[in-house]
Short mmCIF file of C-alpha atoms and ligand atoms in Angstrom, two decimals:
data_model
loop_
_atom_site.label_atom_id
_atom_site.label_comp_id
_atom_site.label_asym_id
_atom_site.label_seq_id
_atom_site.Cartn_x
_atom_site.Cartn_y
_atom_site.Cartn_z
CA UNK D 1 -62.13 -59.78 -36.15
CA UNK D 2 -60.58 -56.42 -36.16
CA UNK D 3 -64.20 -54.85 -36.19
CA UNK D 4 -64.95 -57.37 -32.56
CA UNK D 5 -61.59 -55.58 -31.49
CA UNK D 6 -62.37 -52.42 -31.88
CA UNK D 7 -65.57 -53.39 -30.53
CA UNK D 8 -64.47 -54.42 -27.47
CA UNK D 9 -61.99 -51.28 -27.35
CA UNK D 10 -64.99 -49.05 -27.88
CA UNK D 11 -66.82 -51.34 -24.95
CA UNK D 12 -63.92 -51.20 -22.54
CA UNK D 13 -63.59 -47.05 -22.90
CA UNK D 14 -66.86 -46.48 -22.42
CA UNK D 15 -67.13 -48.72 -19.54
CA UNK D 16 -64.23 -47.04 -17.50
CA UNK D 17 -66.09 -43.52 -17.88
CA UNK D 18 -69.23 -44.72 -17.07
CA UNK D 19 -67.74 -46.21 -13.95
CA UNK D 20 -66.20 -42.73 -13.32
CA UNK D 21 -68.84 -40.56 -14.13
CA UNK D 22 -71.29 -42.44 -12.03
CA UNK D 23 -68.29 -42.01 -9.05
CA UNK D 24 -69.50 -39.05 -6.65
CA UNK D 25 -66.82 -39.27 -4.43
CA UNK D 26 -62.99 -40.22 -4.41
CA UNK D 27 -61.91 -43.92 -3.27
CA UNK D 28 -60.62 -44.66 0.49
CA UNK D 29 -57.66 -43.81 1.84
CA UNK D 30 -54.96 -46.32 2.32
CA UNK D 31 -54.34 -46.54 5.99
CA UNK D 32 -52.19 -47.80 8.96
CA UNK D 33 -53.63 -47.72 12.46
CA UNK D 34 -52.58 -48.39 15.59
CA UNK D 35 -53.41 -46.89 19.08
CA UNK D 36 -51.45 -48.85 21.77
CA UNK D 37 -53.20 -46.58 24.70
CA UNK D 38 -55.06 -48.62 27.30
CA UNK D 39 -58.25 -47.05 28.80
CA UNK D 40 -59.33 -47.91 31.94
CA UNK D 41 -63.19 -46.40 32.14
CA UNK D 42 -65.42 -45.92 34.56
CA UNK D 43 -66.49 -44.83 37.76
CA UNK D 44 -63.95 -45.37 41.02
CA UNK D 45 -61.00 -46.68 38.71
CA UNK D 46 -58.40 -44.53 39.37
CA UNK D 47 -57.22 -46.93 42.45
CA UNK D 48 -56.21 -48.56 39.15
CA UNK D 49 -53.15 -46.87 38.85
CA UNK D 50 -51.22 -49.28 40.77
CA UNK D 51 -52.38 -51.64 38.67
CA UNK D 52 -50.71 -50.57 35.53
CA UNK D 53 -47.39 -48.66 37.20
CA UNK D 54 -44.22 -51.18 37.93
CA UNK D 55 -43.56 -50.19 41.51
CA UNK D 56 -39.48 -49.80 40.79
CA UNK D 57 -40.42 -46.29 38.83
CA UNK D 58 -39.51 -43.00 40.07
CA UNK D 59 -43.04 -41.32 39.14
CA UNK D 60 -43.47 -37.71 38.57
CA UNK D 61 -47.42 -36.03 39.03
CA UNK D 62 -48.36 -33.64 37.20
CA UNK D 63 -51.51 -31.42 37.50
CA UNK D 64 -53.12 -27.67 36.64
CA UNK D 65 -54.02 -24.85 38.83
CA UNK D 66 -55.16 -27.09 41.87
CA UNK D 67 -58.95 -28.57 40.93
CA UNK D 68 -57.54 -31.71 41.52
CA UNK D 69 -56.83 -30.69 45.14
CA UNK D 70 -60.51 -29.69 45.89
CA UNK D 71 -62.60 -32.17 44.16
CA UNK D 72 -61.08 -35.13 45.54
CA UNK D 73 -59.40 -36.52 42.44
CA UNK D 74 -56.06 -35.61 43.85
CA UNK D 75 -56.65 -37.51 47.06
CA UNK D 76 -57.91 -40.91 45.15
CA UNK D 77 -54.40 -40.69 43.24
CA UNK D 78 -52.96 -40.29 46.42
CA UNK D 79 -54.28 -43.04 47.50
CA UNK D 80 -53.19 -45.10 44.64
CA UNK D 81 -50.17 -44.35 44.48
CA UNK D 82 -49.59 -45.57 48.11
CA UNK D 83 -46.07 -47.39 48.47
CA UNK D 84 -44.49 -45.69 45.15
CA UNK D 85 -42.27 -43.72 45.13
CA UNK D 86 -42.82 -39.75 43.84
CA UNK D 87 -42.85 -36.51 43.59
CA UNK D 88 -45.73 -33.87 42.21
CA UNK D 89 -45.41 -30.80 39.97
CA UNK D 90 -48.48 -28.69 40.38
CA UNK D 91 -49.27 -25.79 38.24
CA UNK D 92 -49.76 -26.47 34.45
CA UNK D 93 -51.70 -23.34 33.20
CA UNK D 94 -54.30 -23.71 30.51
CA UNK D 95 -53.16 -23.78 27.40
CA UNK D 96 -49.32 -25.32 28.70
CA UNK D 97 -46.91 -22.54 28.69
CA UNK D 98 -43.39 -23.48 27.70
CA UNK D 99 -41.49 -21.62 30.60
CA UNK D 100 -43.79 -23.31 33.09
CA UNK D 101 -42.37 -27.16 31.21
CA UNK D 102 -38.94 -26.23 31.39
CA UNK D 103 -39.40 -26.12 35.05
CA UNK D 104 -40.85 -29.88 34.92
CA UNK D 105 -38.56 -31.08 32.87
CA UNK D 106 -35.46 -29.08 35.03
CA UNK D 107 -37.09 -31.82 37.78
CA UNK D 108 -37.20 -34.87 35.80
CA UNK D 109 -33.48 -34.73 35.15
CA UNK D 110 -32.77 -33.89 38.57
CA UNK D 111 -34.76 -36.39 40.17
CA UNK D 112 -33.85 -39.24 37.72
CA UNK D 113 -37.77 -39.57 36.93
CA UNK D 114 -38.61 -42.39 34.89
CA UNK D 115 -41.81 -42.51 34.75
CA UNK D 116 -45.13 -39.17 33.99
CA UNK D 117 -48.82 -39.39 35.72
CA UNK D 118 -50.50 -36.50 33.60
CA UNK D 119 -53.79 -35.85 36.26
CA UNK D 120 -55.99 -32.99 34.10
CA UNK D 121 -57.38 -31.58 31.01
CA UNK D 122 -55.88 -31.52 27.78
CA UNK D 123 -53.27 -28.73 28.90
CA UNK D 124 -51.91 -30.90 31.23
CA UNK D 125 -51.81 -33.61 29.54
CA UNK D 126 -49.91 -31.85 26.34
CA UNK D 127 -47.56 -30.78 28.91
CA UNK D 128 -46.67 -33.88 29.76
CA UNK D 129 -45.92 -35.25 26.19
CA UNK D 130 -43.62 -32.33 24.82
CA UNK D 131 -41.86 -33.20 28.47
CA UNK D 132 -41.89 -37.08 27.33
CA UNK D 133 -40.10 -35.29 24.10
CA UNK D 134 -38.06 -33.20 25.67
CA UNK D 135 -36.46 -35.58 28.60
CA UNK D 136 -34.77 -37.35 25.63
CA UNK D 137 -33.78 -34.88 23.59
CA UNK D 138 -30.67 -33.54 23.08
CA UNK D 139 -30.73 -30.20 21.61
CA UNK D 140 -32.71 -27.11 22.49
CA UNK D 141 -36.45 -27.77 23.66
CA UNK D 142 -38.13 -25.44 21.72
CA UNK D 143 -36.43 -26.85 18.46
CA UNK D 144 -39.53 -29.67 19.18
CA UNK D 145 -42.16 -27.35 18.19
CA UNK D 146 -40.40 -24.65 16.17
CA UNK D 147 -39.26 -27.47 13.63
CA UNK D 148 -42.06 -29.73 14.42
CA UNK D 149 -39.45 -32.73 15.48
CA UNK D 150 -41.85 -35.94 15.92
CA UNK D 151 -40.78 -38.59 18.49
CA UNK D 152 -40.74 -41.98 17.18
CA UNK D 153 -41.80 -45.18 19.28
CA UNK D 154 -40.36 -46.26 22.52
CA UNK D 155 -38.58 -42.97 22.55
CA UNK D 156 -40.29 -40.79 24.63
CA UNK D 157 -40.34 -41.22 28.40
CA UNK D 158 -43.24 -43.33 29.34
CA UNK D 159 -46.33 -41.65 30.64
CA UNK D 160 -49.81 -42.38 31.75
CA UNK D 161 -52.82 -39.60 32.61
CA UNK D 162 -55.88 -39.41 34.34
CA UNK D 163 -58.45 -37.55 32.57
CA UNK D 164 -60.08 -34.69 34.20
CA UNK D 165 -61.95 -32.70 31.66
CA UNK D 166 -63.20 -34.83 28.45
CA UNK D 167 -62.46 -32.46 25.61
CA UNK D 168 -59.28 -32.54 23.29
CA UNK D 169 -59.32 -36.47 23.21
CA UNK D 170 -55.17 -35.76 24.50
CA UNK D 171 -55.97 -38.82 26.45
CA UNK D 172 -55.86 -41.43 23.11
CA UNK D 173 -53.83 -39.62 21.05
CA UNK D 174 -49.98 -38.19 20.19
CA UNK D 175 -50.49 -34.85 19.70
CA UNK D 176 -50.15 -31.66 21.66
CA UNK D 177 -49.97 -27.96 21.48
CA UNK D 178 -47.82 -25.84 23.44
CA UNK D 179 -47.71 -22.18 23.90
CA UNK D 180 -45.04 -19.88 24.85
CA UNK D 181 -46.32 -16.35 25.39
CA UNK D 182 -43.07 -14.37 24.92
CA UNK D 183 -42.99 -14.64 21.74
CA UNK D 184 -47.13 -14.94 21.14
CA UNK D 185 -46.38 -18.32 19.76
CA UNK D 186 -48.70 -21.57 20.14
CA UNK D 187 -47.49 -24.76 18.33
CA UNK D 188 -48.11 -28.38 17.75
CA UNK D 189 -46.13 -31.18 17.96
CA UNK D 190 -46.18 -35.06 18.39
CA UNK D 191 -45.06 -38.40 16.78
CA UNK D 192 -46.07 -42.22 17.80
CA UNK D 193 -43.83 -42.10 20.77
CA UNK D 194 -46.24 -39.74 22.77
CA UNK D 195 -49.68 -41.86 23.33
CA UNK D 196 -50.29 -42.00 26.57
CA UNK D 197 -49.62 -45.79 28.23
CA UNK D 198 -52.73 -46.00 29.51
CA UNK D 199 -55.81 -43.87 30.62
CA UNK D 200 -58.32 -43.37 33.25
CA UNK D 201 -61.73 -41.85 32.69
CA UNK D 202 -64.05 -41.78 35.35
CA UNK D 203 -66.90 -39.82 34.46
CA UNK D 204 -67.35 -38.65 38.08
CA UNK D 205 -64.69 -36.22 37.71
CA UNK D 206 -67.07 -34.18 35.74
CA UNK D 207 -68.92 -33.28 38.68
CA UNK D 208 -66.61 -30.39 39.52
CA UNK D 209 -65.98 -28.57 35.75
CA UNK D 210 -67.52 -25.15 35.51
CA UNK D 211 -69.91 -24.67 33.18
CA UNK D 212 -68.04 -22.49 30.95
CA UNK D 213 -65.34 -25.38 30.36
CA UNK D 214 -68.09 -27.83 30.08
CA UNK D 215 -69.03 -26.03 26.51
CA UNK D 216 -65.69 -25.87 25.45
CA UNK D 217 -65.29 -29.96 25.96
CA UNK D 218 -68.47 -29.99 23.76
CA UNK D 219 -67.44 -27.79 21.05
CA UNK D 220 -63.80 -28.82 20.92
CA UNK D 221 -64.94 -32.32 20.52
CA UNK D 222 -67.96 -31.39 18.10
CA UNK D 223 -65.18 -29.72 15.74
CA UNK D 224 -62.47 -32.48 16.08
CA UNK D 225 -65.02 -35.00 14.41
CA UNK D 226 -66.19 -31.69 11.88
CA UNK D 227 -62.31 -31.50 11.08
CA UNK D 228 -62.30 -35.11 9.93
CA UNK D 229 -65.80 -34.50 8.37
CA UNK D 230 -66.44 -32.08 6.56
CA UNK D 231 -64.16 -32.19 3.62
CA UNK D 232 -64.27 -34.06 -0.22
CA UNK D 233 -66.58 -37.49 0.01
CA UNK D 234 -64.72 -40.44 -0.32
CA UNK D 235 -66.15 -44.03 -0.05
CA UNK D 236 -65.32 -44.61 3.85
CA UNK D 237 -69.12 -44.76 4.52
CA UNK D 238 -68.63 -46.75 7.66
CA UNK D 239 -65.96 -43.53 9.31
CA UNK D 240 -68.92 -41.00 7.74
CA UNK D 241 -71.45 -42.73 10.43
CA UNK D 242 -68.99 -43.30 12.89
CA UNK D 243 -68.49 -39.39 12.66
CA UNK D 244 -72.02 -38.85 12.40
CA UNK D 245 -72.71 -40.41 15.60
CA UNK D 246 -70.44 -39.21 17.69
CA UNK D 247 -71.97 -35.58 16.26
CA UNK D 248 -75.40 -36.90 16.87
CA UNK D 249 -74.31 -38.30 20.66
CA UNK D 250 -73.02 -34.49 21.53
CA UNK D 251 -75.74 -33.01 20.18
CA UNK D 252 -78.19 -35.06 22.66
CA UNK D 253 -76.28 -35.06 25.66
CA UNK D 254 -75.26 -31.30 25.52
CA UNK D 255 -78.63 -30.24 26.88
CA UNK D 256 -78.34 -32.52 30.25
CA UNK D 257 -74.81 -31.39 30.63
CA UNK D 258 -75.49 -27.77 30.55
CA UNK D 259 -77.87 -28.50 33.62
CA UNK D 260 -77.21 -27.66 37.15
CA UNK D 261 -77.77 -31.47 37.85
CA UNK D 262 -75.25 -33.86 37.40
CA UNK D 263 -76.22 -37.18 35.59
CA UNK D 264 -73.86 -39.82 35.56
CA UNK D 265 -74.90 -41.70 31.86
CA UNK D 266 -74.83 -38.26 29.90
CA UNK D 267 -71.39 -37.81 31.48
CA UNK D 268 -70.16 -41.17 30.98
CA UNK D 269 -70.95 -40.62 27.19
CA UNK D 270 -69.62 -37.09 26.84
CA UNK D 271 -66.36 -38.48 27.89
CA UNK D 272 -66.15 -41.10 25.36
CA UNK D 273 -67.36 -38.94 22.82
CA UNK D 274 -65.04 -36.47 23.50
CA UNK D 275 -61.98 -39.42 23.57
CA UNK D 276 -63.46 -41.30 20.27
CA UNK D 277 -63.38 -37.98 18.60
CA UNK D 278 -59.79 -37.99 18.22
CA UNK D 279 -58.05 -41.08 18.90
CA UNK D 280 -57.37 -41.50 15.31
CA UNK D 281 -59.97 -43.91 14.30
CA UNK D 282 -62.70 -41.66 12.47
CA UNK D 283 -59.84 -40.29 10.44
CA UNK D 284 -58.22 -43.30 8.91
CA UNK D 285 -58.95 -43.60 4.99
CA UNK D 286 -60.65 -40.10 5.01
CA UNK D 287 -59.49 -36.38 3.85
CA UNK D 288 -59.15 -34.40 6.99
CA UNK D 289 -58.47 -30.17 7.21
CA UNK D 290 -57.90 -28.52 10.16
CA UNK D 291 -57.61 -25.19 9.28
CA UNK D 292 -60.28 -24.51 11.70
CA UNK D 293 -57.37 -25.36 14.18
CA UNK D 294 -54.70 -23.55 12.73
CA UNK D 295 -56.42 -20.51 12.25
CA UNK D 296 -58.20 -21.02 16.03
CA UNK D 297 -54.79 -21.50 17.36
CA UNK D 298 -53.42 -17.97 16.56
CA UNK D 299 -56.75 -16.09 18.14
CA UNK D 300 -55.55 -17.79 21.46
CA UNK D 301 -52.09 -16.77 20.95
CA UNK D 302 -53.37 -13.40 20.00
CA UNK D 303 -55.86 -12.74 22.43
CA UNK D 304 -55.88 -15.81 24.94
CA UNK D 305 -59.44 -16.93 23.92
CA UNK D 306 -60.30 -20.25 25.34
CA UNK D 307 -59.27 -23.02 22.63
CA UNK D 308 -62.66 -24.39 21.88
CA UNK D 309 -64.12 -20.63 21.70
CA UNK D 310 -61.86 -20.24 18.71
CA UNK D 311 -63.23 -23.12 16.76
CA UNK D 312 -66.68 -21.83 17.45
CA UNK D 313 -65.47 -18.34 15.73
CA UNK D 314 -63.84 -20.02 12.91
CA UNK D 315 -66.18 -22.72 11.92
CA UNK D 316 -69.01 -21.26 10.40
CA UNK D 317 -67.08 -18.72 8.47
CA UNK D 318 -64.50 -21.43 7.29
CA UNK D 319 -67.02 -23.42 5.67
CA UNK D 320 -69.41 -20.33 4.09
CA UNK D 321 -66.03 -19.51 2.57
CA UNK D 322 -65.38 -23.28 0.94
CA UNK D 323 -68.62 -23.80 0.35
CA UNK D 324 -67.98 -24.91 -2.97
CA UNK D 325 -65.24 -27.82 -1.92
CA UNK D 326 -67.60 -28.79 0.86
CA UNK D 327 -71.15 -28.24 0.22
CA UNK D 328 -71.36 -32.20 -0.81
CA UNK D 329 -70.20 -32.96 2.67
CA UNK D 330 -72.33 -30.66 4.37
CA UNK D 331 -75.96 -31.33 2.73
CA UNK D 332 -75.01 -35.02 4.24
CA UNK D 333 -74.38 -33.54 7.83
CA UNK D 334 -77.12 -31.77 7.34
CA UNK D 335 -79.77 -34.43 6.59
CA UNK D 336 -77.91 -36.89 8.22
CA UNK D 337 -77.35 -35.24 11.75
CA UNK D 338 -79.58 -32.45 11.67
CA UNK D 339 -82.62 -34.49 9.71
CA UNK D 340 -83.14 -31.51 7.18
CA UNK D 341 -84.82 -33.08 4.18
CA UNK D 342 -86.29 -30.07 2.28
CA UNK D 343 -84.19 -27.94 -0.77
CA UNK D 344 -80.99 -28.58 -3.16
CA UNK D 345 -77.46 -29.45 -2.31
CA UNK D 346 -76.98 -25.58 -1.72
CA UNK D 347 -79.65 -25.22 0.54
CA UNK D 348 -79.37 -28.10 2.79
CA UNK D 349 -75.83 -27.30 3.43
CA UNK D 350 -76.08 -23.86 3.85
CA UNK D 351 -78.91 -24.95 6.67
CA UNK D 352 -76.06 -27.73 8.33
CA UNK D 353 -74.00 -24.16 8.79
CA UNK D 354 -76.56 -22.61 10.48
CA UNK D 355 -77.39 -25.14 12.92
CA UNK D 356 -73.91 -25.72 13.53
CA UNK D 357 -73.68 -22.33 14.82
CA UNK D 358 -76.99 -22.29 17.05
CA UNK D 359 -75.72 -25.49 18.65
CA UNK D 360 -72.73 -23.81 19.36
CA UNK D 361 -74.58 -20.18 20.13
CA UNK D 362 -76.99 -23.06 22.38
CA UNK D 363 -73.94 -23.67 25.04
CA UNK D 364 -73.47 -20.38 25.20
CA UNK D 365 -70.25 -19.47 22.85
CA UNK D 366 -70.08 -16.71 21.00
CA UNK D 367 -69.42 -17.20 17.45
CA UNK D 368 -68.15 -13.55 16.53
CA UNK D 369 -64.29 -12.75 17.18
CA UNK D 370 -65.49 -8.86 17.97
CA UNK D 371 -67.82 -10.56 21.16
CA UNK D 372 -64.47 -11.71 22.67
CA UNK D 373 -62.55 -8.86 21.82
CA UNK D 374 -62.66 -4.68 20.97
CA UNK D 375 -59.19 -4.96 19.43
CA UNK D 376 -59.85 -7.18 16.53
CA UNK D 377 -58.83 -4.94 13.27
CA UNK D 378 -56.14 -6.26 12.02
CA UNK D 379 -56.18 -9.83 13.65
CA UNK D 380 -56.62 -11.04 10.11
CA UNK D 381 -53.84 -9.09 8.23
CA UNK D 382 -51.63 -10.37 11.44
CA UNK D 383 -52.55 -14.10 10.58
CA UNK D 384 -51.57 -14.06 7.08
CA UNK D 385 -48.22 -13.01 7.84
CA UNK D 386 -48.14 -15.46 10.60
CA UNK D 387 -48.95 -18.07 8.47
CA UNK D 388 -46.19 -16.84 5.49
CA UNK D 389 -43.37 -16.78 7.91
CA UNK D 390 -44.03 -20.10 9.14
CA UNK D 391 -44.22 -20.99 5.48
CA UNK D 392 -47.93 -22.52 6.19
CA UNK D 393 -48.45 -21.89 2.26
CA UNK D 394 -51.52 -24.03 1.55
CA UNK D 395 -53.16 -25.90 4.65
CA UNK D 396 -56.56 -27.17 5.37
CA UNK D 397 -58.17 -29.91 3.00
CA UNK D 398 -55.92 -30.48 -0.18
CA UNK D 399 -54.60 -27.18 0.96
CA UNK D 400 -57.13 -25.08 -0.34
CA UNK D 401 -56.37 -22.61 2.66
CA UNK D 402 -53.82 -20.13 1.37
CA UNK D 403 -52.53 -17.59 3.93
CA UNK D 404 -54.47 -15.27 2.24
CA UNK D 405 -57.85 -17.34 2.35
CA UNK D 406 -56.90 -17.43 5.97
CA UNK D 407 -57.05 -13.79 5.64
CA UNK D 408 -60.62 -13.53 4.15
CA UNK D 409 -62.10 -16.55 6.98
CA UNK D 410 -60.64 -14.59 9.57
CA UNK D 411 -62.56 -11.26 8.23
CA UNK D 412 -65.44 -13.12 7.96
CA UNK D 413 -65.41 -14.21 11.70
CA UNK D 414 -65.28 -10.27 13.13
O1 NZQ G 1 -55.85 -26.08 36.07
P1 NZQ G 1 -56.96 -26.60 36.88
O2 NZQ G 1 -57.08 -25.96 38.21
O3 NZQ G 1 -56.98 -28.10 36.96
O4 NZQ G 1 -58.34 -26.15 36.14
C1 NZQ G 1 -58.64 -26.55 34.83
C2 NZQ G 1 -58.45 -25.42 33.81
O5 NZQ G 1 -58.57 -24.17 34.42
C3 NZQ G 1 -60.11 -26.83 34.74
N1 NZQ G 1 -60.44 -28.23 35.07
C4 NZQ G 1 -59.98 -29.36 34.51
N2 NZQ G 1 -60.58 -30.45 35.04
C5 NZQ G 1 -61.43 -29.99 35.99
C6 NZQ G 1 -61.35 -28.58 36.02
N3 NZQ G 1 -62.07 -27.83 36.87
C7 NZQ G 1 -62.89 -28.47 37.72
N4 NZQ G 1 -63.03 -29.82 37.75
C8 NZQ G 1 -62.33 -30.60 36.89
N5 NZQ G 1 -62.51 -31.95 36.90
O6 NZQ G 1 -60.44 -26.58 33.40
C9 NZQ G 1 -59.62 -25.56 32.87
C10 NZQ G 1 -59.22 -25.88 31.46
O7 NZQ G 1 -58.39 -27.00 31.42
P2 NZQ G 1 -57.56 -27.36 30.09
O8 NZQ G 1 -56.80 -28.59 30.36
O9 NZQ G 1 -56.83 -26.15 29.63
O10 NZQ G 1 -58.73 -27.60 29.03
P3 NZQ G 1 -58.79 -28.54 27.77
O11 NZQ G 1 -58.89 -29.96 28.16
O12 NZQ G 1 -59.85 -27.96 26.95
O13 NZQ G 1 -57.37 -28.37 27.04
C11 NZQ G 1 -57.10 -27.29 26.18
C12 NZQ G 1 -55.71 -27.41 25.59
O14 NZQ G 1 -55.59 -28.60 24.80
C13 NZQ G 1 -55.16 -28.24 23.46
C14 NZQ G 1 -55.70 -26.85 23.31
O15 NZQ G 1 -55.10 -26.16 22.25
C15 NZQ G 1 -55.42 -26.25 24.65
O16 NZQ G 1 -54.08 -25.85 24.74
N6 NZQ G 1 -55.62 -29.26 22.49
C16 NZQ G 1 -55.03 -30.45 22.49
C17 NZQ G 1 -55.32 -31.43 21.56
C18 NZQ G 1 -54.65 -32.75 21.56
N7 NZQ G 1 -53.65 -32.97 22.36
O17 NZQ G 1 -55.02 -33.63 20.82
C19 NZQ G 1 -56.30 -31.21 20.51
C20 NZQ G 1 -57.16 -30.04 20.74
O18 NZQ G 1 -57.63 -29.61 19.49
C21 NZQ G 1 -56.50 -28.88 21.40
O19 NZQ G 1 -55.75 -28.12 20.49
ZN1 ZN G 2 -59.44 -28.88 19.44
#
């Protein structure tokens, strides 16, 4: 008997490593999800506004530098808001700038406003939720981002937007940055309090967006999904393709969006690509990173590069330099996405890199900090210190980005 034990002991061991040794990748994530913003889709629905706002609300509109005024979107909100009562606050810059919010927010308490209609991109929109933050908070503002405060449910003040530029994915999600130039700062903040109540994307709106900002919606989205991506394999096959195809879906629809033309069904699925990118769902049960982010974050403090611009820069020289932690990932993306069948692990994954960066080069964004700027010696020294006196000791995925790893992508990127 005590031979059949040890047997079975013997049996048992070796059946455990086998299980583990055969295990390329790391199990799912435990998860909670829940996105309680409404999306209203589709061409000529912003008249549903009134639809979704109680009439007894004191609204407050908020838009950018005025392309809401000339392409008509302004006027259909008009429109819709017909019988309310409100007010507008015009003026948002790109990338939100903190003196411009305290204005807003000097409004909201002075007009009693109960109730936020966000009508732009992604800066607007952020704008809007560190306001929803701020107009029931009691200390200083700024304490929101400095110390990262997060604003639970029901606590915010309610808001709503209407999307303008498909990009960030700000729309579906309770996050936002917020810069404040003074000090050369640009910060995120958020919590479950700040989704949106409900959204409106009409793809018509894309009619009117230059070019230029076109590309960035494209890249910012293409990296969102690479953030979630391209990090350790875990078994959450069915996020990997959902990933995979919302890479695959910018990939064809770039092309007819870079044309002069405008057609309505590559537009229609650029905007949802751009909002399914980061609503939250492709990240549940997965290992995300964002250093790309982080890092991409300070060039626009430093230099005011356009957001998605910054991702472009840091992208390809974030993942040559964790190549080792990531090269699994990216021989899938490569195959996968990119249908490269030939060579090892090593090769394949070096390839996904490179046509990462020609689909980026391909919308015209320059992947090199020094084609954006003469001044860039030193940008990377300036980072790592950044990142130390923030205490931002180990970020990306499993926090393999030290401050002075930062250091080294940064270098890389010149
Ligand atoms: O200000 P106006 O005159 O409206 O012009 C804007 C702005 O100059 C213009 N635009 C917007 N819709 C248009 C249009 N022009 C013509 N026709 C239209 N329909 O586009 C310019 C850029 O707008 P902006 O809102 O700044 O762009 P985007 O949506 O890319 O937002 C960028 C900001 O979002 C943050 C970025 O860091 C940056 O500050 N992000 C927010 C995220 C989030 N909340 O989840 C995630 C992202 O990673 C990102 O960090
Ligand atoms: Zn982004």
């Amino acid at each position: 008997e005590i031979f059949n034990l040890k047997f079975l002991l013997i049996f048992i061991t070796f059946g455990i490593l086998f299980r583990n040794f055969g295990k390329k990748f790391i199990d799912m994530l435990n998860f909670e999800f829940k996105n309680p913003t409404k999306i209203i889709f589709g061409k000529g629905e912003i008249a549903k506004i009134s639809r979704e706002i109680p009439k007894t609300e004191k609204i407050l509109v908020l838009y950018g530098g005025g392309s809401i005024k000339t392409n008509g979107v302004y006027d259909q909100v008009q429109a819709a808001l017909e019988g309310y009562n409100w007010e507008e606050f015009g003026g948002i810059p790109a990338n939100p700038e903190y003196e411009v919010l305290l204005e807003a927010l000097k409004i909201i308490k002075e007009k009693n406003i109960t109730y936020m209609l966000a009508v732009g991109g992604g800066s607007v929109i952020d704008g809007v939720k560190f306001l929803s933050a701020a107009a029931n908070y009691e200390g200083e503002p700024w304490d929101i981002l400095k110390n990262g405060i997060r604003t639970e449910e029901g606590k915010g003040l309610p808001f709503a937007s209407v999307l303008t530029l498909p990009a960030t994915g700000s729309e579906m999600n309770s996050g936002a940055v917020v810069s404040r130039r003074e000090i050369g700062q640009k910060l995120g903040m958020g919590g479950p309090g700040l989704f949106p109540q409900f959204s409106i994307l009409d793809p018509e709106v894309i009619r009117s967006i230059p070019k230029k900002q076109i590309a960035n919606g494209i890249t910012d989205a293409y990296t969102h999904v690479l953030e979630q991506y391209m990090t350790v394999k875990t078994s959450a096959t069915l996020q990997d393709r959902f990933a995979e195809s919302i890479l695959q879906t910018l990939q064809e629809i770039a092309p007819k969006m870079m044309e002069e033309e405008f057609d309505y069904d590559s537009a229609a699925n650029f905007m949802w690509s751009c909002t399914m990118a980061l609503n939250g769902l492709i990240q549940k049960g997965v290992i995300s990173d964002w250093a790309i982010h982080g890092i991409g974050h300070e060039l626009t403090a430093q230099f005011g590069i356009d957001h998605a611009r910054t991702l472009a820069i840091i992208a390809p020289s974030h993942y040559r330099y964790n190549f080792e932690a990531k090269k699994e990932k990216l021989a899938q993306y490569a195959e996968r996405v990119w249908n490269v069948t030939e060579g090892s692990t090593e090769e394949k994954a070096l390839k996904g890199i490179e046509k990462m960066e020609a689909f980026f080069q391909s919308l015209g964004i320059k992947t090199k900090l020094s084609e954006y700027t003469e001044n860039y010696q030193g940008t990377a020294e300036k980072i790592q210190e950044a990142f130390i006196a923030r205490n931002w000791l180990a970020i990306g995925e499993k926090g393999i980005v030290k401050p002075e790893d930062a250091k080294k992508i940064v270098e890389m990127a010149y």
